[in-house]
């Protein structure tokens, strides 16, 4: 199947899941995860109407962003990979969103390095919901302190939370991780009522349905749109 057909199918799946939710007001945004995929694949997705793309590697992402800028094509770029402090400048200068903020030091650097002529960088705090499995993301108990810190940084705009739960075949375990995220998201909204906390980024190709059922507002889909990735 083509990228265009894959996109249509995934949008249809999202719509079907949304329609079965008790609260039908939700609208789940689709982020196309294009890491390791060529600009020709991104162009194909764009021509099929896709506007938001996620990249995991700074250098690769910046090259793609510059490519489309030179073509006069405006896309929305999300950084979704692990972010080291020596790479923050490129991210602050080129991306529209960073979904993986987990330390005040990284937030401070992004704030300092965001060019004054650009709109504030949209930020999600990455939460480590499945503990030992992965080292990325902060513990839930540290969420509010980091969130409050970010609200004082004028060149960043806190939009919500992101998580990558450890893969599991146990649906109960999966559900529990997503429900924990949903609760944290509500807690964050209640703690910061003056902020535009509207984004809960969770759900990938294999766990999209459960994520949406648990209140995801943004799914990050790679494989189901672009096919399997080849790593060198
Ligand atoms: C690669 C990646 C995705 C997409 O995963 P698929 O299983 O290919 O849909 C989503 N989120 C993050 C953070 C990723 O690194």
mmCIF file of C-alpha atoms and ligand atoms in Angstrom:
data_model
loop_
_atom_site.group_PDB
_atom_site.id
_atom_site.type_symbol
_atom_site.label_atom_id
_atom_site.label_comp_id
_atom_site.label_asym_id
_atom_site.label_seq_id
_atom_site.Cartn_x
_atom_site.Cartn_y
_atom_site.Cartn_z
ATOM 1 C CA UNK A 1 0.000 0.000 0.000
ATOM 2 C CA UNK A 2 1.114 3.551 -0.641
ATOM 3 C CA UNK A 3 1.857 6.133 2.051
ATOM 4 C CA UNK A 4 -1.291 7.958 0.964
ATOM 5 C CA UNK A 5 -3.423 4.847 1.438
ATOM 6 C CA UNK A 6 -1.744 4.086 4.771
ATOM 7 C CA UNK A 7 -2.559 7.588 5.975
ATOM 8 C CA UNK A 8 -6.173 7.280 4.931
ATOM 9 C CA UNK A 9 -6.445 3.966 6.703
ATOM 10 C CA UNK A 10 -4.878 5.193 9.935
ATOM 11 C CA UNK A 11 -7.070 8.303 9.972
ATOM 12 C CA UNK A 12 -10.084 6.096 9.466
ATOM 13 C CA UNK A 13 -8.988 3.885 12.369
ATOM 14 C CA UNK A 14 -8.541 6.905 14.630
ATOM 15 C CA UNK A 15 -11.966 8.188 13.648
ATOM 16 C CA UNK A 16 -13.570 4.820 14.369
ATOM 17 C CA UNK A 17 -11.984 4.642 17.825
ATOM 18 C CA UNK A 18 -12.989 8.246 18.563
ATOM 19 C CA UNK A 19 -16.576 7.539 17.565
ATOM 20 C CA UNK A 20 -16.779 4.754 20.123
ATOM 21 C CA UNK A 21 -15.672 6.976 22.992
ATOM 22 C CA UNK A 22 -18.308 8.167 25.444
ATOM 23 C CA UNK A 23 -17.004 11.725 25.128
ATOM 24 C CA UNK A 24 -17.061 12.409 21.401
ATOM 25 C CA UNK A 25 -15.570 15.882 21.624
ATOM 26 C CA UNK A 26 -12.027 14.577 21.524
ATOM 27 C CA UNK A 27 -10.037 15.146 18.421
ATOM 28 C CA UNK A 28 -6.844 13.147 18.215
ATOM 29 C CA UNK A 29 -4.018 14.729 16.279
ATOM 30 C CA UNK A 30 -1.894 12.496 14.069
ATOM 31 C CA UNK A 31 1.867 12.980 14.182
ATOM 32 C CA UNK A 32 3.668 11.169 11.352
ATOM 33 C CA UNK A 33 6.961 9.822 12.680
ATOM 34 C CA UNK A 34 9.395 10.053 9.789
ATOM 35 C CA UNK A 35 12.712 9.106 11.413
ATOM 36 C CA UNK A 36 15.049 7.237 9.033
ATOM 37 C CA UNK A 37 12.644 7.887 6.142
ATOM 38 C CA UNK A 38 13.679 9.981 3.114
ATOM 39 C CA UNK A 39 12.288 13.407 2.223
ATOM 40 C CA UNK A 40 10.459 11.778 -0.712
ATOM 41 C CA UNK A 41 8.339 9.801 1.781
ATOM 42 C CA UNK A 42 7.592 12.959 3.784
ATOM 43 C CA UNK A 43 6.634 14.776 0.597
ATOM 44 C CA UNK A 44 4.251 11.972 -0.304
ATOM 45 C CA UNK A 45 2.613 12.202 3.124
ATOM 46 C CA UNK A 46 2.416 15.974 2.820
ATOM 47 C CA UNK A 47 0.746 15.675 -0.575
ATOM 48 C CA UNK A 48 -1.811 13.416 1.084
ATOM 49 C CA UNK A 49 -2.572 16.232 3.528
ATOM 50 C CA UNK A 50 -0.279 15.436 6.462
ATOM 51 C CA UNK A 51 1.263 18.515 8.133
ATOM 52 C CA UNK A 52 2.879 17.399 11.407
ATOM 53 C CA UNK A 53 6.017 15.242 11.459
ATOM 54 C CA UNK A 54 8.154 13.784 14.250
ATOM 55 C CA UNK A 55 11.903 13.242 14.159
ATOM 56 C CA UNK A 56 14.181 11.529 16.700
ATOM 57 C CA UNK A 57 17.655 12.551 15.601
ATOM 58 C CA UNK A 58 18.673 16.200 15.627
ATOM 59 C CA UNK A 59 20.933 16.314 12.589
ATOM 60 C CA UNK A 60 18.628 14.230 10.417
ATOM 61 C CA UNK A 61 15.629 16.290 11.464
ATOM 62 C CA UNK A 62 17.304 19.643 10.795
ATOM 63 C CA UNK A 63 18.351 18.519 7.304
ATOM 64 C CA UNK A 64 14.767 17.586 6.478
ATOM 65 C CA UNK A 65 13.382 20.817 7.949
ATOM 66 C CA UNK A 66 15.792 22.886 5.878
ATOM 67 C CA UNK A 67 14.987 20.887 2.764
ATOM 68 C CA UNK A 68 11.283 21.689 3.008
ATOM 69 C CA UNK A 69 11.918 25.310 3.947
ATOM 70 C CA UNK A 70 13.949 25.710 0.780
ATOM 71 C CA UNK A 71 11.031 24.248 -1.181
ATOM 72 C CA UNK A 72 8.702 26.777 0.430
ATOM 73 C CA UNK A 73 6.701 23.996 2.091
ATOM 74 C CA UNK A 74 5.606 24.780 5.644
ATOM 75 C CA UNK A 75 5.313 21.758 7.912
ATOM 76 C CA UNK A 76 5.100 21.405 11.700
ATOM 77 C CA UNK A 77 8.132 19.637 13.189
ATOM 78 C CA UNK A 78 8.198 17.804 16.511
ATOM 79 C CA UNK A 79 11.398 16.624 18.156
ATOM 80 C CA UNK A 80 10.613 13.295 19.865
ATOM 81 C CA UNK A 81 14.053 11.784 20.517
ATOM 82 C CA UNK A 82 16.392 11.881 23.510
ATOM 83 C CA UNK A 83 17.816 15.390 23.762
ATOM 84 C CA UNK A 84 21.371 15.972 24.936
ATOM 85 C CA UNK A 85 22.358 19.426 26.136
ATOM 86 C CA UNK A 86 24.920 19.936 23.358
ATOM 87 C CA UNK A 87 22.131 19.565 20.758
ATOM 88 C CA UNK A 88 19.570 21.944 22.229
ATOM 89 C CA UNK A 89 20.536 24.922 20.061
ATOM 90 C CA UNK A 90 19.681 23.181 16.783
ATOM 91 C CA UNK A 91 16.391 21.998 18.210
ATOM 92 C CA UNK A 92 15.517 25.464 19.578
ATOM 93 C CA UNK A 93 16.307 27.070 16.235
ATOM 94 C CA UNK A 94 14.536 24.647 13.915
ATOM 95 C CA UNK A 95 11.725 22.685 15.546
ATOM 96 C CA UNK A 96 8.197 23.810 16.495
ATOM 97 C CA UNK A 97 7.699 21.339 19.329
ATOM 98 C CA UNK A 98 9.913 19.340 21.712
ATOM 99 C CA UNK A 99 8.132 16.395 23.311
ATOM 100 C CA UNK A 100 10.992 15.034 25.412
ATOM 101 C CA UNK A 101 11.826 17.678 27.999
ATOM 102 C CA UNK A 102 12.778 16.012 31.280
ATOM 103 C CA UNK A 103 15.265 18.329 33.000
ATOM 104 C CA UNK A 104 15.296 21.995 34.014
ATOM 105 C CA UNK A 105 18.749 22.367 32.497
ATOM 106 C CA UNK A 106 17.475 21.331 29.060
ATOM 107 C CA UNK A 107 14.433 23.599 29.412
ATOM 108 C CA UNK A 108 16.668 26.547 30.378
ATOM 109 C CA UNK A 109 18.937 26.004 27.393
ATOM 110 C CA UNK A 110 16.019 25.702 24.952
ATOM 111 C CA UNK A 111 14.574 28.916 26.382
ATOM 112 C CA UNK A 112 17.868 30.805 26.005
ATOM 113 C CA UNK A 113 18.503 29.481 22.524
ATOM 114 C CA UNK A 114 15.063 29.971 21.015
ATOM 115 C CA UNK A 115 15.469 32.875 18.547
ATOM 116 C CA UNK A 116 13.522 35.961 19.662
ATOM 117 C CA UNK A 117 11.847 36.339 16.258
ATOM 118 C CA UNK A 118 10.229 32.902 16.447
ATOM 119 C CA UNK A 119 7.084 32.028 18.371
ATOM 120 C CA UNK A 120 7.665 30.209 21.668
ATOM 121 C CA UNK A 121 8.771 26.602 21.378
ATOM 122 C CA UNK A 122 5.945 24.223 22.318
ATOM 123 C CA UNK A 123 7.057 21.809 25.012
ATOM 124 C CA UNK A 124 5.844 18.516 26.443
ATOM 125 C CA UNK A 125 7.272 16.963 29.576
ATOM 126 C CA UNK A 126 8.212 13.324 29.068
ATOM 127 C CA UNK A 127 7.068 11.085 31.918
ATOM 128 C CA UNK A 128 8.652 7.741 32.677
ATOM 129 C CA UNK A 129 5.495 5.676 33.291
ATOM 130 C CA UNK A 130 7.000 2.220 33.168
ATOM 131 C CA UNK A 131 9.944 2.841 35.526
ATOM 132 C CA UNK A 132 13.026 0.620 35.205
ATOM 133 C CA UNK A 133 12.434 -0.328 31.560
ATOM 134 C CA UNK A 134 13.534 2.975 30.106
ATOM 135 C CA UNK A 135 15.751 5.712 31.409
ATOM 136 C CA UNK A 136 14.006 8.533 29.589
ATOM 137 C CA UNK A 137 11.411 10.746 31.174
ATOM 138 C CA UNK A 138 10.983 12.014 34.706
ATOM 139 C CA UNK A 139 9.175 10.334 37.556
ATOM 140 C CA UNK A 140 5.570 11.386 38.057
ATOM 141 C CA UNK A 141 6.347 12.956 41.435
ATOM 142 C CA UNK A 142 8.715 15.447 39.769
ATOM 143 C CA UNK A 143 6.246 16.576 37.111
ATOM 144 C CA UNK A 144 4.761 19.636 38.792
ATOM 145 C CA UNK A 145 8.084 21.163 39.809
ATOM 146 C CA UNK A 146 9.413 20.954 36.251
ATOM 147 C CA UNK A 147 6.112 22.189 34.823
ATOM 148 C CA UNK A 148 6.126 25.262 37.051
ATOM 149 C CA UNK A 149 9.722 25.968 36.150
ATOM 150 C CA UNK A 150 8.846 25.882 32.436
ATOM 151 C CA UNK A 151 5.939 28.294 32.862
ATOM 152 C CA UNK A 152 8.468 30.944 33.924
ATOM 153 C CA UNK A 153 10.475 30.600 30.715
ATOM 154 C CA UNK A 154 9.108 33.125 28.192
ATOM 155 C CA UNK A 155 10.376 31.418 25.048
ATOM 156 C CA UNK A 156 8.823 28.066 25.914
ATOM 157 C CA UNK A 157 5.155 27.195 25.958
ATOM 158 C CA UNK A 158 4.169 24.208 28.053
ATOM 159 C CA UNK A 159 1.471 22.218 26.257
ATOM 160 C CA UNK A 160 1.299 18.956 28.200
ATOM 161 C CA UNK A 161 2.796 15.507 28.604
ATOM 162 C CA UNK A 162 4.306 12.716 26.562
ATOM 163 C CA UNK A 163 5.074 9.087 27.367
ATOM 164 C CA UNK A 164 6.435 5.954 25.744
ATOM 165 C CA UNK A 165 5.149 3.102 27.926
ATOM 166 C CA UNK A 166 7.261 -0.049 27.814
ATOM 167 C CA UNK A 167 5.806 -2.474 25.258
ATOM 168 C CA UNK A 168 3.755 -5.220 26.893
ATOM 169 C CA UNK A 169 1.449 -7.975 25.692
ATOM 170 C CA UNK A 170 -0.626 -7.633 28.839
ATOM 171 C CA UNK A 171 -3.571 -5.314 28.065
ATOM 172 C CA UNK A 172 -4.182 -4.562 31.756
ATOM 173 C CA UNK A 173 -0.613 -3.413 32.220
ATOM 174 C CA UNK A 174 -0.844 -1.328 29.068
ATOM 175 C CA UNK A 175 -4.078 0.253 30.191
ATOM 176 C CA UNK A 176 -2.652 1.043 33.604
ATOM 177 C CA UNK A 177 0.269 3.011 32.118
ATOM 178 C CA UNK A 178 -2.048 5.063 29.902
ATOM 179 C CA UNK A 179 -4.494 5.686 32.742
ATOM 180 C CA UNK A 180 -1.654 6.898 34.940
ATOM 181 C CA UNK A 181 -0.796 9.365 32.184
ATOM 182 C CA UNK A 182 -4.390 10.482 31.869
ATOM 183 C CA UNK A 183 -4.520 11.183 35.610
ATOM 184 C CA UNK A 184 -1.243 13.113 35.538
ATOM 185 C CA UNK A 185 -2.514 15.154 32.604
ATOM 186 C CA UNK A 186 -5.661 16.140 34.507
ATOM 187 C CA UNK A 187 -3.541 16.951 37.557
ATOM 188 C CA UNK A 188 -1.317 19.196 35.443
ATOM 189 C CA UNK A 189 -4.296 21.012 33.920
ATOM 190 C CA UNK A 190 -5.746 21.618 37.357
ATOM 191 C CA UNK A 191 -2.443 22.833 38.801
ATOM 192 C CA UNK A 192 -1.851 25.317 35.966
ATOM 193 C CA UNK A 193 -5.285 26.602 34.925
ATOM 194 C CA UNK A 194 -3.887 29.685 33.189
ATOM 195 C CA UNK A 195 -1.729 27.620 30.817
ATOM 196 C CA UNK A 196 -2.858 26.051 27.552
ATOM 197 C CA UNK A 197 -2.310 22.442 28.653
ATOM 198 C CA UNK A 198 -4.049 20.656 25.790
ATOM 199 C CA UNK A 199 -1.752 17.881 24.615
ATOM 200 C CA UNK A 200 -1.345 14.331 25.889
ATOM 201 C CA UNK A 201 1.001 12.613 23.451
ATOM 202 C CA UNK A 202 0.763 8.842 23.717
ATOM 203 C CA UNK A 203 0.100 5.912 21.420
ATOM 204 C CA UNK A 204 2.188 4.464 18.592
ATOM 205 C CA UNK A 205 1.435 1.952 15.829
ATOM 206 C CA UNK A 206 0.971 -1.001 18.203
ATOM 207 C CA UNK A 207 -0.804 0.626 21.148
ATOM 208 C CA UNK A 208 -2.781 3.427 19.516
ATOM 209 C CA UNK A 209 -6.246 2.127 20.341
ATOM 210 C CA UNK A 210 -5.723 1.819 24.094
ATOM 211 C CA UNK A 211 -3.969 5.190 24.188
ATOM 212 C CA UNK A 212 -6.918 6.948 22.540
ATOM 213 C CA UNK A 213 -9.379 5.166 24.801
ATOM 214 C CA UNK A 214 -7.401 6.564 27.739
ATOM 215 C CA UNK A 215 -7.538 10.162 26.546
ATOM 216 C CA UNK A 216 -4.593 10.596 24.200
ATOM 217 C CA UNK A 217 -4.844 13.798 22.150
ATOM 218 C CA UNK A 218 -1.881 13.026 19.889
ATOM 219 C CA UNK A 219 -0.716 9.685 18.513
ATOM 220 C CA UNK A 220 2.790 9.310 17.081
ATOM 221 C CA UNK A 221 2.645 6.873 14.180
ATOM 222 C CA UNK A 222 5.625 5.714 12.132
ATOM 223 C CA UNK A 223 5.399 2.121 10.914
ATOM 224 C CA UNK A 224 1.716 2.149 9.980
ATOM 225 C CA UNK A 225 2.308 5.165 7.704
ATOM 226 C CA UNK A 226 5.795 4.708 6.288
ATOM 227 C CA UNK A 227 6.337 0.949 6.681
ATOM 228 C CA UNK A 228 8.993 -0.781 8.765
ATOM 229 C CA UNK A 229 12.238 1.054 9.457
ATOM 230 C CA UNK A 230 15.638 -0.273 8.479
ATOM 231 C CA UNK A 231 18.440 0.548 10.842
ATOM 232 C CA UNK A 232 22.036 0.500 9.758
HETATM 233 C C1 LIG B 1 9.683 5.698 16.508
HETATM 234 C C2 LIG B 1 8.794 6.377 17.461
HETATM 235 C C3 LIG B 1 7.404 6.382 17.271
HETATM 236 C C4 LIG B 1 6.698 5.646 16.148
HETATM 237 O O1 LIG B 1 6.685 4.283 16.393
HETATM 238 P P1 LIG B 1 5.869 3.251 15.436
HETATM 239 O O2 LIG B 1 5.791 2.025 16.242
HETATM 240 O O3 LIG B 1 6.712 3.091 14.196
HETATM 241 O O4 LIG B 1 4.555 3.835 15.145
HETATM 242 C C5 LIG B 1 6.634 7.108 18.172
HETATM 243 N N1 LIG B 1 7.177 7.776 19.200
HETATM 244 C C6 LIG B 1 8.511 7.791 19.408
HETATM 245 C C7 LIG B 1 9.053 8.561 20.553
HETATM 246 C C8 LIG B 1 9.340 7.083 18.564
HETATM 247 O O5 LIG B 1 10.668 7.095 18.799
#
